[in-house]
Coordinates of C-alpha atoms and ligand atoms in Angstrom, one line a residue:
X1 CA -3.0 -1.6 -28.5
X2 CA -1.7 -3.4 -25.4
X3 CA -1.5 -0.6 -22.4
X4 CA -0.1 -1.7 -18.8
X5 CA -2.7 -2.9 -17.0
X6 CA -3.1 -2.6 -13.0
X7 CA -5.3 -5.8 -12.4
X8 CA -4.3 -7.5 -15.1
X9 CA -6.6 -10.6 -13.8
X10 CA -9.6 -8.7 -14.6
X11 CA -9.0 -6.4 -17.2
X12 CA -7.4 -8.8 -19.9
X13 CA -8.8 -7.2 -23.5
X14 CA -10.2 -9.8 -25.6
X15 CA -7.7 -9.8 -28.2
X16 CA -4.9 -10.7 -26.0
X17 CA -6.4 -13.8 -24.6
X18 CA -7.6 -14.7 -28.1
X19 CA -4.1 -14.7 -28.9
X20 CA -2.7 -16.3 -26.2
X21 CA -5.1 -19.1 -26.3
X22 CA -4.7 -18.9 -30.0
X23 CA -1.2 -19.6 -29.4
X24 CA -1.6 -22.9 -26.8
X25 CA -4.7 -24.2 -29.1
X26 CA -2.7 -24.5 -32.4
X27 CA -0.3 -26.4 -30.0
X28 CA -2.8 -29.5 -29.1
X29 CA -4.1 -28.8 -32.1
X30 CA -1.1 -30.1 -34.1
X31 CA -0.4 -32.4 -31.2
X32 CA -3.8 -33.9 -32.0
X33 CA -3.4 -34.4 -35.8
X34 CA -0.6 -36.7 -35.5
X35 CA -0.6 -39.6 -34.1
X36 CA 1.5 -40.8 -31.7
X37 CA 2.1 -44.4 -33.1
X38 CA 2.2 -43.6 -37.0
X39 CA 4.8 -41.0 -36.4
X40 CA 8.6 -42.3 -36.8
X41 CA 9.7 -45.3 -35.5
X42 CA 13.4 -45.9 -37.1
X43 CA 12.9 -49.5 -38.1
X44 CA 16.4 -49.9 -37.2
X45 CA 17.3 -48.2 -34.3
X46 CA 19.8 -45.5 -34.9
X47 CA 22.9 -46.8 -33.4
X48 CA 24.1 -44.0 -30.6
X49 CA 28.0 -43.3 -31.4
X50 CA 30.2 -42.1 -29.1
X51 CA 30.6 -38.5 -29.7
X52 CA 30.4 -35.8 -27.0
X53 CA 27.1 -33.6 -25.8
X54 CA 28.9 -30.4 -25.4
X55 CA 26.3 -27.4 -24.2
X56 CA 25.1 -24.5 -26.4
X57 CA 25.2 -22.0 -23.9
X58 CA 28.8 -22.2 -22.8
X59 CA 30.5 -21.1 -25.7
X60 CA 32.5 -18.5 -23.8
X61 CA 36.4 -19.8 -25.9
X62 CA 34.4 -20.9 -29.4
X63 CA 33.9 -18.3 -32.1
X64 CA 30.2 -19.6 -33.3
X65 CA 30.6 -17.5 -36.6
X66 CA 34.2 -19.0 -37.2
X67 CA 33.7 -22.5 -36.0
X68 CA 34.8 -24.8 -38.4
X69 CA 35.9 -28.7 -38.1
X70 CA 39.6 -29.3 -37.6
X71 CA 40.0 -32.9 -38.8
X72 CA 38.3 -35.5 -39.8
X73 CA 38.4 -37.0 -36.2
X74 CA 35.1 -35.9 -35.2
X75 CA 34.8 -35.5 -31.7
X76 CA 31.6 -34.0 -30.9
X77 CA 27.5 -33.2 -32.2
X78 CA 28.7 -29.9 -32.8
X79 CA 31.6 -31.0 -35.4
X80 CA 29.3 -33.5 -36.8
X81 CA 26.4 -31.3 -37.6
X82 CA 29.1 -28.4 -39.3
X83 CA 30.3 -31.2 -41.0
X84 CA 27.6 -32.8 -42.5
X85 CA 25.7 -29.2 -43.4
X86 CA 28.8 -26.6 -43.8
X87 CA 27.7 -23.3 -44.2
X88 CA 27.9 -21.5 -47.1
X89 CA 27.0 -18.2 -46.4
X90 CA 28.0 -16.6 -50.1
X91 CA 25.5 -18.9 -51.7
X92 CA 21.6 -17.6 -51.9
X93 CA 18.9 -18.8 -49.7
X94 CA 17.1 -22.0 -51.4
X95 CA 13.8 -21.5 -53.5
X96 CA 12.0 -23.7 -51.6
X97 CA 8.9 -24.4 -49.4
X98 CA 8.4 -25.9 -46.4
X99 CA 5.3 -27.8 -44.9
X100 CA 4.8 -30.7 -42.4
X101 CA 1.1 -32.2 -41.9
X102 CA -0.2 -35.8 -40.7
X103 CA -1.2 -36.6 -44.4
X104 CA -0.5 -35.3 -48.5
X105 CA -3.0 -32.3 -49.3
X106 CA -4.5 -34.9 -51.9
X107 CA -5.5 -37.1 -48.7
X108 CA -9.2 -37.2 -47.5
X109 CA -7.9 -36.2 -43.9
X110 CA -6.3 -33.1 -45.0
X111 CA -7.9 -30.5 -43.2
X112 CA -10.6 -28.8 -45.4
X113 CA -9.3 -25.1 -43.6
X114 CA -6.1 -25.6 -44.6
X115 CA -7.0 -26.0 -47.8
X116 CA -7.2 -22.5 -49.6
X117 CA -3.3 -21.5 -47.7
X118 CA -2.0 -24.7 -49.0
X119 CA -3.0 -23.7 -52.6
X120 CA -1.8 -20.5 -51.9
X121 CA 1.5 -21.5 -51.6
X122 CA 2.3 -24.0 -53.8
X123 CA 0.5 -21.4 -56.6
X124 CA 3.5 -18.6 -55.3
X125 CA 5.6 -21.2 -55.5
X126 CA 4.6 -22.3 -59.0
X127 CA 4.3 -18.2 -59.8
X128 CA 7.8 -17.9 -58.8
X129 CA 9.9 -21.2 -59.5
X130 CA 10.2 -22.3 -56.1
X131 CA 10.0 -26.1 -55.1
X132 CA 7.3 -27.1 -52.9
X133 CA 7.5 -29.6 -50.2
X134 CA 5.1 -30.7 -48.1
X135 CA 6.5 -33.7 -45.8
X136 CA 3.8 -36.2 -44.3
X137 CA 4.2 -38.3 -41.1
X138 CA 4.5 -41.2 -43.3
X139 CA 7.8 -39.7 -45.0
X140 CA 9.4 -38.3 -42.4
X141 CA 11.3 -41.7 -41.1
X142 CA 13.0 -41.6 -44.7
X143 CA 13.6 -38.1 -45.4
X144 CA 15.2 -37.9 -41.8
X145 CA 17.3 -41.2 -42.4
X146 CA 18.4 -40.0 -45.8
X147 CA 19.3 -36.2 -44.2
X148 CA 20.0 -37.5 -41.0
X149 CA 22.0 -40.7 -41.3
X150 CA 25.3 -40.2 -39.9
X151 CA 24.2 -38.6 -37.3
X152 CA 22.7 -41.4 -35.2
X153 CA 22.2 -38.8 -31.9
X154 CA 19.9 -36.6 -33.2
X155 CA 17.6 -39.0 -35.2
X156 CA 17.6 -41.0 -31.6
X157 CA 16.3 -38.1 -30.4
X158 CA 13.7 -37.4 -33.1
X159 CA 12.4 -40.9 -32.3
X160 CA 12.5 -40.4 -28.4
X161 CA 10.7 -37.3 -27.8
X162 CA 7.7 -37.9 -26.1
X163 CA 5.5 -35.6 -27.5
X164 CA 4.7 -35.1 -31.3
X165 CA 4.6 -31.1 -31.0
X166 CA 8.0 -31.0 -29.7
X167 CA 8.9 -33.4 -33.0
X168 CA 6.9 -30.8 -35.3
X169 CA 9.2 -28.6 -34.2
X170 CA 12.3 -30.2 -34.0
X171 CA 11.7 -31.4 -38.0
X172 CA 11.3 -27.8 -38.9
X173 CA 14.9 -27.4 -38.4
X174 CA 15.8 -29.8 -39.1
X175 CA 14.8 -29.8 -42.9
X176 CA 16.0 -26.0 -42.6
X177 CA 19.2 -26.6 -41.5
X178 CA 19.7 -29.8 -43.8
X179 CA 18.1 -28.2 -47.4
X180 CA 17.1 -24.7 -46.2
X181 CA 14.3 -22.6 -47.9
X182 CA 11.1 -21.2 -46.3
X183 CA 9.1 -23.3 -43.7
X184 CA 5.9 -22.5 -42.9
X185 CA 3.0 -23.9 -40.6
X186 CA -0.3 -25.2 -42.2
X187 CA -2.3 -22.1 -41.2
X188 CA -0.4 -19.8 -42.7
X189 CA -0.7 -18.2 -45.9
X190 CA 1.2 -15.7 -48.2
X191 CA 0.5 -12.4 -48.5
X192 CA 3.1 -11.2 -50.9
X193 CA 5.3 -12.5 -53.8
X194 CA 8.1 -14.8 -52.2
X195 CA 10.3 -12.0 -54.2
X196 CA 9.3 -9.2 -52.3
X197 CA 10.8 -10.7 -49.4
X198 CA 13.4 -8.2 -47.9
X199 CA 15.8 -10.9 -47.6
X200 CA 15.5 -11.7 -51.5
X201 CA 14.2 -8.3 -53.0
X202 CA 18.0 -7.0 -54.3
X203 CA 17.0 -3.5 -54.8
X204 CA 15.4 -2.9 -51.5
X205 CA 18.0 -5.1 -49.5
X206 CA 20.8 -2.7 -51.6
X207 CA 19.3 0.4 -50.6
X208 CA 18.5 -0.7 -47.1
X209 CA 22.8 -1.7 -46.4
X210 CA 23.4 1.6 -48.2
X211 CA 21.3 4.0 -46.4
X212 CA 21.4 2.6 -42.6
X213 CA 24.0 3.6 -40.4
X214 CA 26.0 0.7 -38.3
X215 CA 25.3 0.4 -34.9
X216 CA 28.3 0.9 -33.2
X217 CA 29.4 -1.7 -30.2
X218 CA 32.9 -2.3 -28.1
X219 CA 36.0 -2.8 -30.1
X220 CA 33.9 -2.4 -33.5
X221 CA 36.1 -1.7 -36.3
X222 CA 34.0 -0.5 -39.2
X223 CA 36.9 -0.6 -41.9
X224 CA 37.3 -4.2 -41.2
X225 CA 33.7 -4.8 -42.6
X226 CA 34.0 -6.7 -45.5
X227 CA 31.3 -5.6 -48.6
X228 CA 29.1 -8.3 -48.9
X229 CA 26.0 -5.9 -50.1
X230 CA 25.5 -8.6 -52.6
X231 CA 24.9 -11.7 -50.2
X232 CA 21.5 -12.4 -49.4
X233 CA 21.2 -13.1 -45.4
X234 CA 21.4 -16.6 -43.9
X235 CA 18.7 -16.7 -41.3
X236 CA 15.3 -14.8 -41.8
X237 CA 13.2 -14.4 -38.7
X238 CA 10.5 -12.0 -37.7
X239 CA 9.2 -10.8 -34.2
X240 CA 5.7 -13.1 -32.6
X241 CA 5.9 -11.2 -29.9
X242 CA 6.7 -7.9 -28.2
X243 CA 4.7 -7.2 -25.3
X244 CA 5.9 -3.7 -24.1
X245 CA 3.8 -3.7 -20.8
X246 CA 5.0 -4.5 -17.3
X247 CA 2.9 -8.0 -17.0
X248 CA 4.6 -9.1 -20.1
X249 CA 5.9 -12.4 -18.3
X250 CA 2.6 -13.4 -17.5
X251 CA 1.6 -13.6 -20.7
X252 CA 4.9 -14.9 -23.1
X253 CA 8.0 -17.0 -22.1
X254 CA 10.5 -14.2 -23.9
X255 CA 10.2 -10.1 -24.0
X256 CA 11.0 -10.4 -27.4
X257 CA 9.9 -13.7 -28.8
X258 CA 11.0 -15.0 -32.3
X259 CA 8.2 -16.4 -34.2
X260 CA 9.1 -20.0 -35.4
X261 CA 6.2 -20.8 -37.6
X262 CA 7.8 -19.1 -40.1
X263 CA 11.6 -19.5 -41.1
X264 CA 13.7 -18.6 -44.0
X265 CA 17.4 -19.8 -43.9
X266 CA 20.3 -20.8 -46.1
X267 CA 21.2 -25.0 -45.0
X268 CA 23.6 -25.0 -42.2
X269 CA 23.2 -22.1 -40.6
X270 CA 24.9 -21.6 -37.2
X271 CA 22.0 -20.7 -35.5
X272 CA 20.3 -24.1 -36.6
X273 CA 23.0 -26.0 -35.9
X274 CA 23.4 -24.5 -32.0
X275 CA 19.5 -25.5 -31.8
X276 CA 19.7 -28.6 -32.9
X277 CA 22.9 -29.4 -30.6
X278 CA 20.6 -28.0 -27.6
X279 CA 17.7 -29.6 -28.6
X280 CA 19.1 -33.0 -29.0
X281 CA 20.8 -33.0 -26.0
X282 CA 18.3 -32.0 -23.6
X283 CA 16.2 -34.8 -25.5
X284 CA 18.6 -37.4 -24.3
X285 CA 19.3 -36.3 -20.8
X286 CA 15.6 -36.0 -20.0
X287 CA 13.7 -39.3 -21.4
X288 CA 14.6 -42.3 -19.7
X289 CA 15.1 -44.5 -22.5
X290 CA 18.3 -42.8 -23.9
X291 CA 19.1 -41.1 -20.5
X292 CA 22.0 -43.8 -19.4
X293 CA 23.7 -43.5 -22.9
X294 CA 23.6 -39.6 -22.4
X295 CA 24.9 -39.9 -19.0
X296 CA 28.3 -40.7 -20.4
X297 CA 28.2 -38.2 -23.6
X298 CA 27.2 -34.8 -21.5
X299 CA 29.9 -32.3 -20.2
X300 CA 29.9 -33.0 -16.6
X301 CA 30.8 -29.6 -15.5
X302 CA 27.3 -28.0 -16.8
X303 CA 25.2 -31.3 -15.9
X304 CA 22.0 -29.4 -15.1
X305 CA 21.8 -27.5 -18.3
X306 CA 21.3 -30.6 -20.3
X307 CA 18.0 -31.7 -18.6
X308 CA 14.9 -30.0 -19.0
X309 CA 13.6 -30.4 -15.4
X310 CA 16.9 -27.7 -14.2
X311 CA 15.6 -24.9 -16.5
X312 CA 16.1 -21.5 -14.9
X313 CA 13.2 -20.9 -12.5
X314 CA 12.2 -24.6 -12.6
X315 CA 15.7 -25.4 -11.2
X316 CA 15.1 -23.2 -7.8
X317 CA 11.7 -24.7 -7.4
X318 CA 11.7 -26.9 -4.3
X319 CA 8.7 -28.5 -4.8
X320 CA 8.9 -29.7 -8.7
X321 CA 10.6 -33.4 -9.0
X322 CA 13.5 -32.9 -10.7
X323 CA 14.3 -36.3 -11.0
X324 CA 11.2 -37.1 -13.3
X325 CA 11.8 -38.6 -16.4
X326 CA 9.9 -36.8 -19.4
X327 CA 7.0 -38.6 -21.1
X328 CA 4.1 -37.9 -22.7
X329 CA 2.1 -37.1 -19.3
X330 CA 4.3 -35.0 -18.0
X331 CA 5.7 -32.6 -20.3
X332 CA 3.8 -29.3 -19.6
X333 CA 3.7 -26.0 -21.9
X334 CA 6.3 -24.4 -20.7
X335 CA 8.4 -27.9 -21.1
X336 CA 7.7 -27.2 -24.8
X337 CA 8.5 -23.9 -24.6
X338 CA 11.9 -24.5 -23.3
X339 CA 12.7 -27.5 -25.2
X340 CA 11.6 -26.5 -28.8
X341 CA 9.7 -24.3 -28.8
X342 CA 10.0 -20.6 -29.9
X343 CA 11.5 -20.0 -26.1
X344 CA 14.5 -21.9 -27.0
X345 CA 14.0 -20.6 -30.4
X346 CA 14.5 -17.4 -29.2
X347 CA 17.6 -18.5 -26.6
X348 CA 19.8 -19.6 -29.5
X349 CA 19.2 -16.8 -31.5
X350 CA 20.1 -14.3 -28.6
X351 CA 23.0 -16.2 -27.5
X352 CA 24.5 -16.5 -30.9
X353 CA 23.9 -12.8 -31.4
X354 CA 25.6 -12.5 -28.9
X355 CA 28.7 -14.8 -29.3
X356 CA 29.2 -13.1 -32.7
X357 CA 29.3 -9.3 -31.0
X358 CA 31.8 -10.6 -28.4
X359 CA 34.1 -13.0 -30.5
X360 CA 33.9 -10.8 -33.8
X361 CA 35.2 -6.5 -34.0
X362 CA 33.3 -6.7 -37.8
X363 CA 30.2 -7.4 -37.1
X364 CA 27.6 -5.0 -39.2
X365 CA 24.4 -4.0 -37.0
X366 CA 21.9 -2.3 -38.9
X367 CA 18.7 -1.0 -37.7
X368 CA 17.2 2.1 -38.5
X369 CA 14.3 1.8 -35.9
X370 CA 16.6 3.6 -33.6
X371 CA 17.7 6.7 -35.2
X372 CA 15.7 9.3 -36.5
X373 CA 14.5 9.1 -39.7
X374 CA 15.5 12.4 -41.5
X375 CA 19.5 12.6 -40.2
X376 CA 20.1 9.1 -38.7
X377 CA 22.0 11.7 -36.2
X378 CA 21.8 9.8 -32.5
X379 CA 22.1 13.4 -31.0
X380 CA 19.2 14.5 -33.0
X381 CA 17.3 11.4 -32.1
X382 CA 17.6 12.0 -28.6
X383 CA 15.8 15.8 -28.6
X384 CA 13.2 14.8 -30.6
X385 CA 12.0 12.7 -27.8
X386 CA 9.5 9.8 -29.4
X387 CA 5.5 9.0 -28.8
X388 CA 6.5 5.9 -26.4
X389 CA 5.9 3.8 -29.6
X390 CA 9.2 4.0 -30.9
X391 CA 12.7 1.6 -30.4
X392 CA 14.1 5.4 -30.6
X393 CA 12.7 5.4 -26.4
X394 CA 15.6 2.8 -25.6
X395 CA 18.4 4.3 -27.5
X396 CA 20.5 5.1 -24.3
X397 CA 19.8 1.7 -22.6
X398 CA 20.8 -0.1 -26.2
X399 CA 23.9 2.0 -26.9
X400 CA 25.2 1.1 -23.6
X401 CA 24.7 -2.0 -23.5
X402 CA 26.2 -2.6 -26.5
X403 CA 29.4 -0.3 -25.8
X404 CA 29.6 -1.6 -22.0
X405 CA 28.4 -4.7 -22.2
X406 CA 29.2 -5.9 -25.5
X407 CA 25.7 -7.2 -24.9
X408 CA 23.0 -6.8 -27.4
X409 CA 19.7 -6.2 -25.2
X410 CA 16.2 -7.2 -26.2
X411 CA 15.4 -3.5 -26.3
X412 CA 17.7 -3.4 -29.6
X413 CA 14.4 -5.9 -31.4
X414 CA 11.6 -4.2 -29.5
X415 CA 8.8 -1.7 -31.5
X416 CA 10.7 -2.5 -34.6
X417 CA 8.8 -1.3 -37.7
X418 CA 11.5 -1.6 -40.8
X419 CA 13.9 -4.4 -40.4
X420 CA 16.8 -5.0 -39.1
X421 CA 20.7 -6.7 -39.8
X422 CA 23.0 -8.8 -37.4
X423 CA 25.8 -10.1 -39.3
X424 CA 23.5 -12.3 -41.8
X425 CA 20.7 -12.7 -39.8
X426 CA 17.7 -10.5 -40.6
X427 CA 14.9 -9.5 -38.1
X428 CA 12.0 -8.8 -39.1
X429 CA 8.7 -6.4 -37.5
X430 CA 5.8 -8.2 -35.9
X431 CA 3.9 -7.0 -38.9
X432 CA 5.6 -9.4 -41.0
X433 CA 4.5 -12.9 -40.3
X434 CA 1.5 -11.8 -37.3
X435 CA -0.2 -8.9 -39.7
X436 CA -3.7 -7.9 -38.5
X437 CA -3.2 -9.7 -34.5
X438 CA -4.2 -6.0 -33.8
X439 CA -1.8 -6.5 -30.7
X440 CA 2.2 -5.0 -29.8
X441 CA 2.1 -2.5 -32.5
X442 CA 1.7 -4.8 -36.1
X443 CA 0.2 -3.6 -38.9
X444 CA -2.2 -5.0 -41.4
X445 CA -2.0 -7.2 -44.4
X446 CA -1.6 -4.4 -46.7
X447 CA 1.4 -2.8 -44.7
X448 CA 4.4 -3.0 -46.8
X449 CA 5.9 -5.1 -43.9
X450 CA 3.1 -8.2 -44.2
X451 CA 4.2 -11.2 -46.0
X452 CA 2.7 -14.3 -43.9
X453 CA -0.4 -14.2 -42.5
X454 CA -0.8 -16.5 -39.8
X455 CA -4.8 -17.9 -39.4
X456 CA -4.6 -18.1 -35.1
X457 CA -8.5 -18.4 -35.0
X458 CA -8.7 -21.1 -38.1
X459 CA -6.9 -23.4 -35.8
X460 CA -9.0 -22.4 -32.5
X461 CA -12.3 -23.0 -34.8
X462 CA -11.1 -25.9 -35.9
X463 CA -9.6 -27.7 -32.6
X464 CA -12.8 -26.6 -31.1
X465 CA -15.0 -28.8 -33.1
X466 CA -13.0 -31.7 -31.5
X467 CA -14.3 -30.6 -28.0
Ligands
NAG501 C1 20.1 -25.1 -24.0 O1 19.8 -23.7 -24.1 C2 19.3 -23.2 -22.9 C3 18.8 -21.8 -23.1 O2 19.9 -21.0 -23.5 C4 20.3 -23.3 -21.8 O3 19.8 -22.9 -20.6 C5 20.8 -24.8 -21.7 O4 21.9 -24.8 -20.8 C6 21.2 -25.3 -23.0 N1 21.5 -26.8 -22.8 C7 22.3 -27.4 -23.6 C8 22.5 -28.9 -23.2 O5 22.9 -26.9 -24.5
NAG502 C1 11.9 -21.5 -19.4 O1 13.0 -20.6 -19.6 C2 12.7 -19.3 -19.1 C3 13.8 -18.4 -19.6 O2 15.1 -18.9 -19.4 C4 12.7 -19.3 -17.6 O3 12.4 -18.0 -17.1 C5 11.6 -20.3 -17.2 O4 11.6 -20.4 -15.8 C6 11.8 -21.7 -17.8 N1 10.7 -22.5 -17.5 C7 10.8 -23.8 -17.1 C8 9.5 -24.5 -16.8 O5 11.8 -24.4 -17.1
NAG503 C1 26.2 -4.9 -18.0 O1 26.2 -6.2 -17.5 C2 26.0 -6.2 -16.0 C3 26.1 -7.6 -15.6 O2 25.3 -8.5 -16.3 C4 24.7 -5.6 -15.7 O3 24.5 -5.5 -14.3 C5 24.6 -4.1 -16.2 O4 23.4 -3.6 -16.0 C6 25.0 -4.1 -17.7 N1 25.1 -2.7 -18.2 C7 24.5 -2.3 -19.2 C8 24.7 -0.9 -19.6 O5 23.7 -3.0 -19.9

């Protein structure tokens, strides 16, 4: 268990900086497994059309859950991504599998490690009639073009990004937002039937609508929501990390951090699209190749918050060149982070949590983590006091925030142990796809909770052998 530390310099448990590193090593260590040369280069180059940039985080007039395309003139990324991949939120999530590597698992390069998860997955796959995909570097220039096509911007920046982790995770959601299904990094396995899922088990996801309560927030009419017990969500996620000690921000980029090596989405989901807008429109503003045809696509108004050099802190810091164009040798970890990374990851699922609680009064919150248990009575929750380990601790700070504010607060996702509903997204405990870290409360791999285990010190091994 993680406990506040005072000299947090000296006194770092093992675990923790296993993890971290864990964390930055699987980085270079996908960075290192594919090549910089072999990996896309659009034979023709994509031509840039002239539809605006607009922003993803100034959304303050746009209704993100009930944006839709008003004509066929369309006039920015945005439109051109809802159009291309509507969302179709009554249909169920795809039965399909996700994975990117450098080379086929029949390939003699294929990492020997990897090997066992890989047959893992395609047998629960086989087991339980889902496709399996994994997607090489070789295929990913015609499986983007094909997906991709008329929407010259973002395969433009695909091609541009400097680095090939910050592609690895841009192509993750891309394929999600294009086909859906579960994605899923190399060193991961699964732990659990795909059916047990909660977002896929119907009994369990019936009885869990039935028997939680709805969070209550500003101007929430609970008559006006609509019965949709029967929809599967749209966007899976789970928790990667939760640190709930004062030094948290030395060690993560996000108090609550969604884990994006695993994903399970329905195509065109809202939250992938606002990513992808983000994403590709950072990429343009902040590599000099495509940075002049940017210039003229970006809403001027919000200039800094397309390029990655004006992020938050960054922005304030005198002595950082903000005028550096991004390439290979100067994009840093926290660059990554913030561009594609599970920081950003994290942004656009806040914000759009968010944008959904203030532009919508029917929006169902579930999450039985903060009442208690026996009466799902707040007033009872409140004299029972808790162990410290328990979301129950922040039920004041949540509840006002939420009736205040309109504001969903990270404390709302923190020491989750049963999932939880906003809208269609689910959320799910740490437990679920980091069993066994032994860190921020998860569980092991026989919890209920545990469906992908994710192999951290596979990929340290295995990055250390190339020195
Ligand atoms: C991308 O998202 C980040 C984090 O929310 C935000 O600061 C930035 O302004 C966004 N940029 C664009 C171009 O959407
Ligand atoms: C990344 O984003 C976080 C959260 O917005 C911010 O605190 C941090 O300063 C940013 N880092 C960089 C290098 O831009
Ligand atoms: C509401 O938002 C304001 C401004 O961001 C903040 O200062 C205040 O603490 C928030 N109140 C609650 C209850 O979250």
């Amino acid at each position: 268990m993680i406990k506040p530390l005072n000299r947090p310099e000296f006194h770092l448990d093992k675990k923790t900086k296993q993890i971290f590193f864990g964390i930055l090593i699987l980085y270079s260590l996908v960075a290192f497994h594919l090549s910089n040369n072999k990996y896309v280069k659009f034979v023709n180059a994509p031509e840039i059309s002239n539809v605006a940039l607009p922003t993803s985080s100034h959304v303050e007039e746009l209704n993100l859950k009930e944006f839709r395309v008003k004509d066929r003139n369309l006039k920015d990324l945005r439109e051109q991504l809802a159009m291309a991949f509507p969302y179709e939120p009554e249909k169920p999530i795809p039965r399909r599998i996700w994975q990117t590597w450098k080379v086929k698992e029949d390939s003699m390069d294929f990492p020997a490690s990897f090997r066992s998860f890989q047959r893992d997955w395609t047998d629960a796959a086989a087991l339980e009639g889902y496709d399996y995909m994994l997607v090489p570097d070789d295929d990913i220039e015609a499986f983007l073009r094909n997906l991709y096509g008329e929407l010259p911007l973002v395969l433009k920046a695909f091609e541009e990004m400097p680095k090939n982790i910050l592609k690895a995770d841009f192509l993750r959601y891309l394929l999600l937002y294009a086909r859906g299904g579960i994605y899923s990094d190399m060193d991961t396995y699964p732990v659990k039937p795909l059916g047990k899922w909660p977002s896929v088990d119907m009994e369990k996801l019936k009885t869990f609508r039935e028997t939680r309560k709805p969070v209550p927030y500003k101007g929430f009419k609970s008559e006006a929501v609509a019965a949709k017990n029967e929809r599967e969500p749209g966007l899976v996620i789970g928790i990667e990390a939760d640190p709930d000690r004062v030094d948290w921000s030395e060690w993560y980029a996000r108090r609550i951090q969604f884990c994006q090596w695993t994903i399970q989405s329905k195509p065109g989901h809202p939250v992938l699209r606002e990513l992808i807008l983000n994403i590709t429109a950072t990429t343009l503003d902040s590599v000099s190749s495509v940075k002049k045809t940017a210039e003229e696509l970006i809403d001027k108004t919000h200039k800094m918050d397309y390029n990655i050099n004006f992020r938050d802190k960054r922005a304030r810091d005198s002595h950082y060149d903000h005028s550096q164009t991004k390439t290979s040798e100067n994009v840093d970890g926290s660059d990554i982070m913030n561009w594609t990374g599970p920081g950003i990851f994290s942004d656009a699922v806040m914000q759009y949590l968010n944008n959904l609680i203030q532009s919508n009064d029917d929006i169902l919150l579930l999450n039985g983590n903060i009442y208690a248990p026996s009466t799902m009575n707040p007033a009872e929750t409140l004299t029972q006091g808790d162990d410290g380990e328990s979301t129950k601790k922040f039920y004041r700070r949540i509840i006002k925030s939420l009736m205040v504010n309109r504001s969903i607060p990270w404390e709302f996702f923190s020491l989750i142990t049963e999932p939880i509903a906003v809208d269609d997204l689910m959320i799910l405990p740490i437990t679920s796809f980091s069993p066994d870290v032994n860190q921020m409360n998860a569980k092991g791999i026989d919890d209920e909770m545990a469906f992908v285990k994710h192999q951290f010190e596979g990929s340290w091994k295995a990055d250390a052998g190339h020195g």
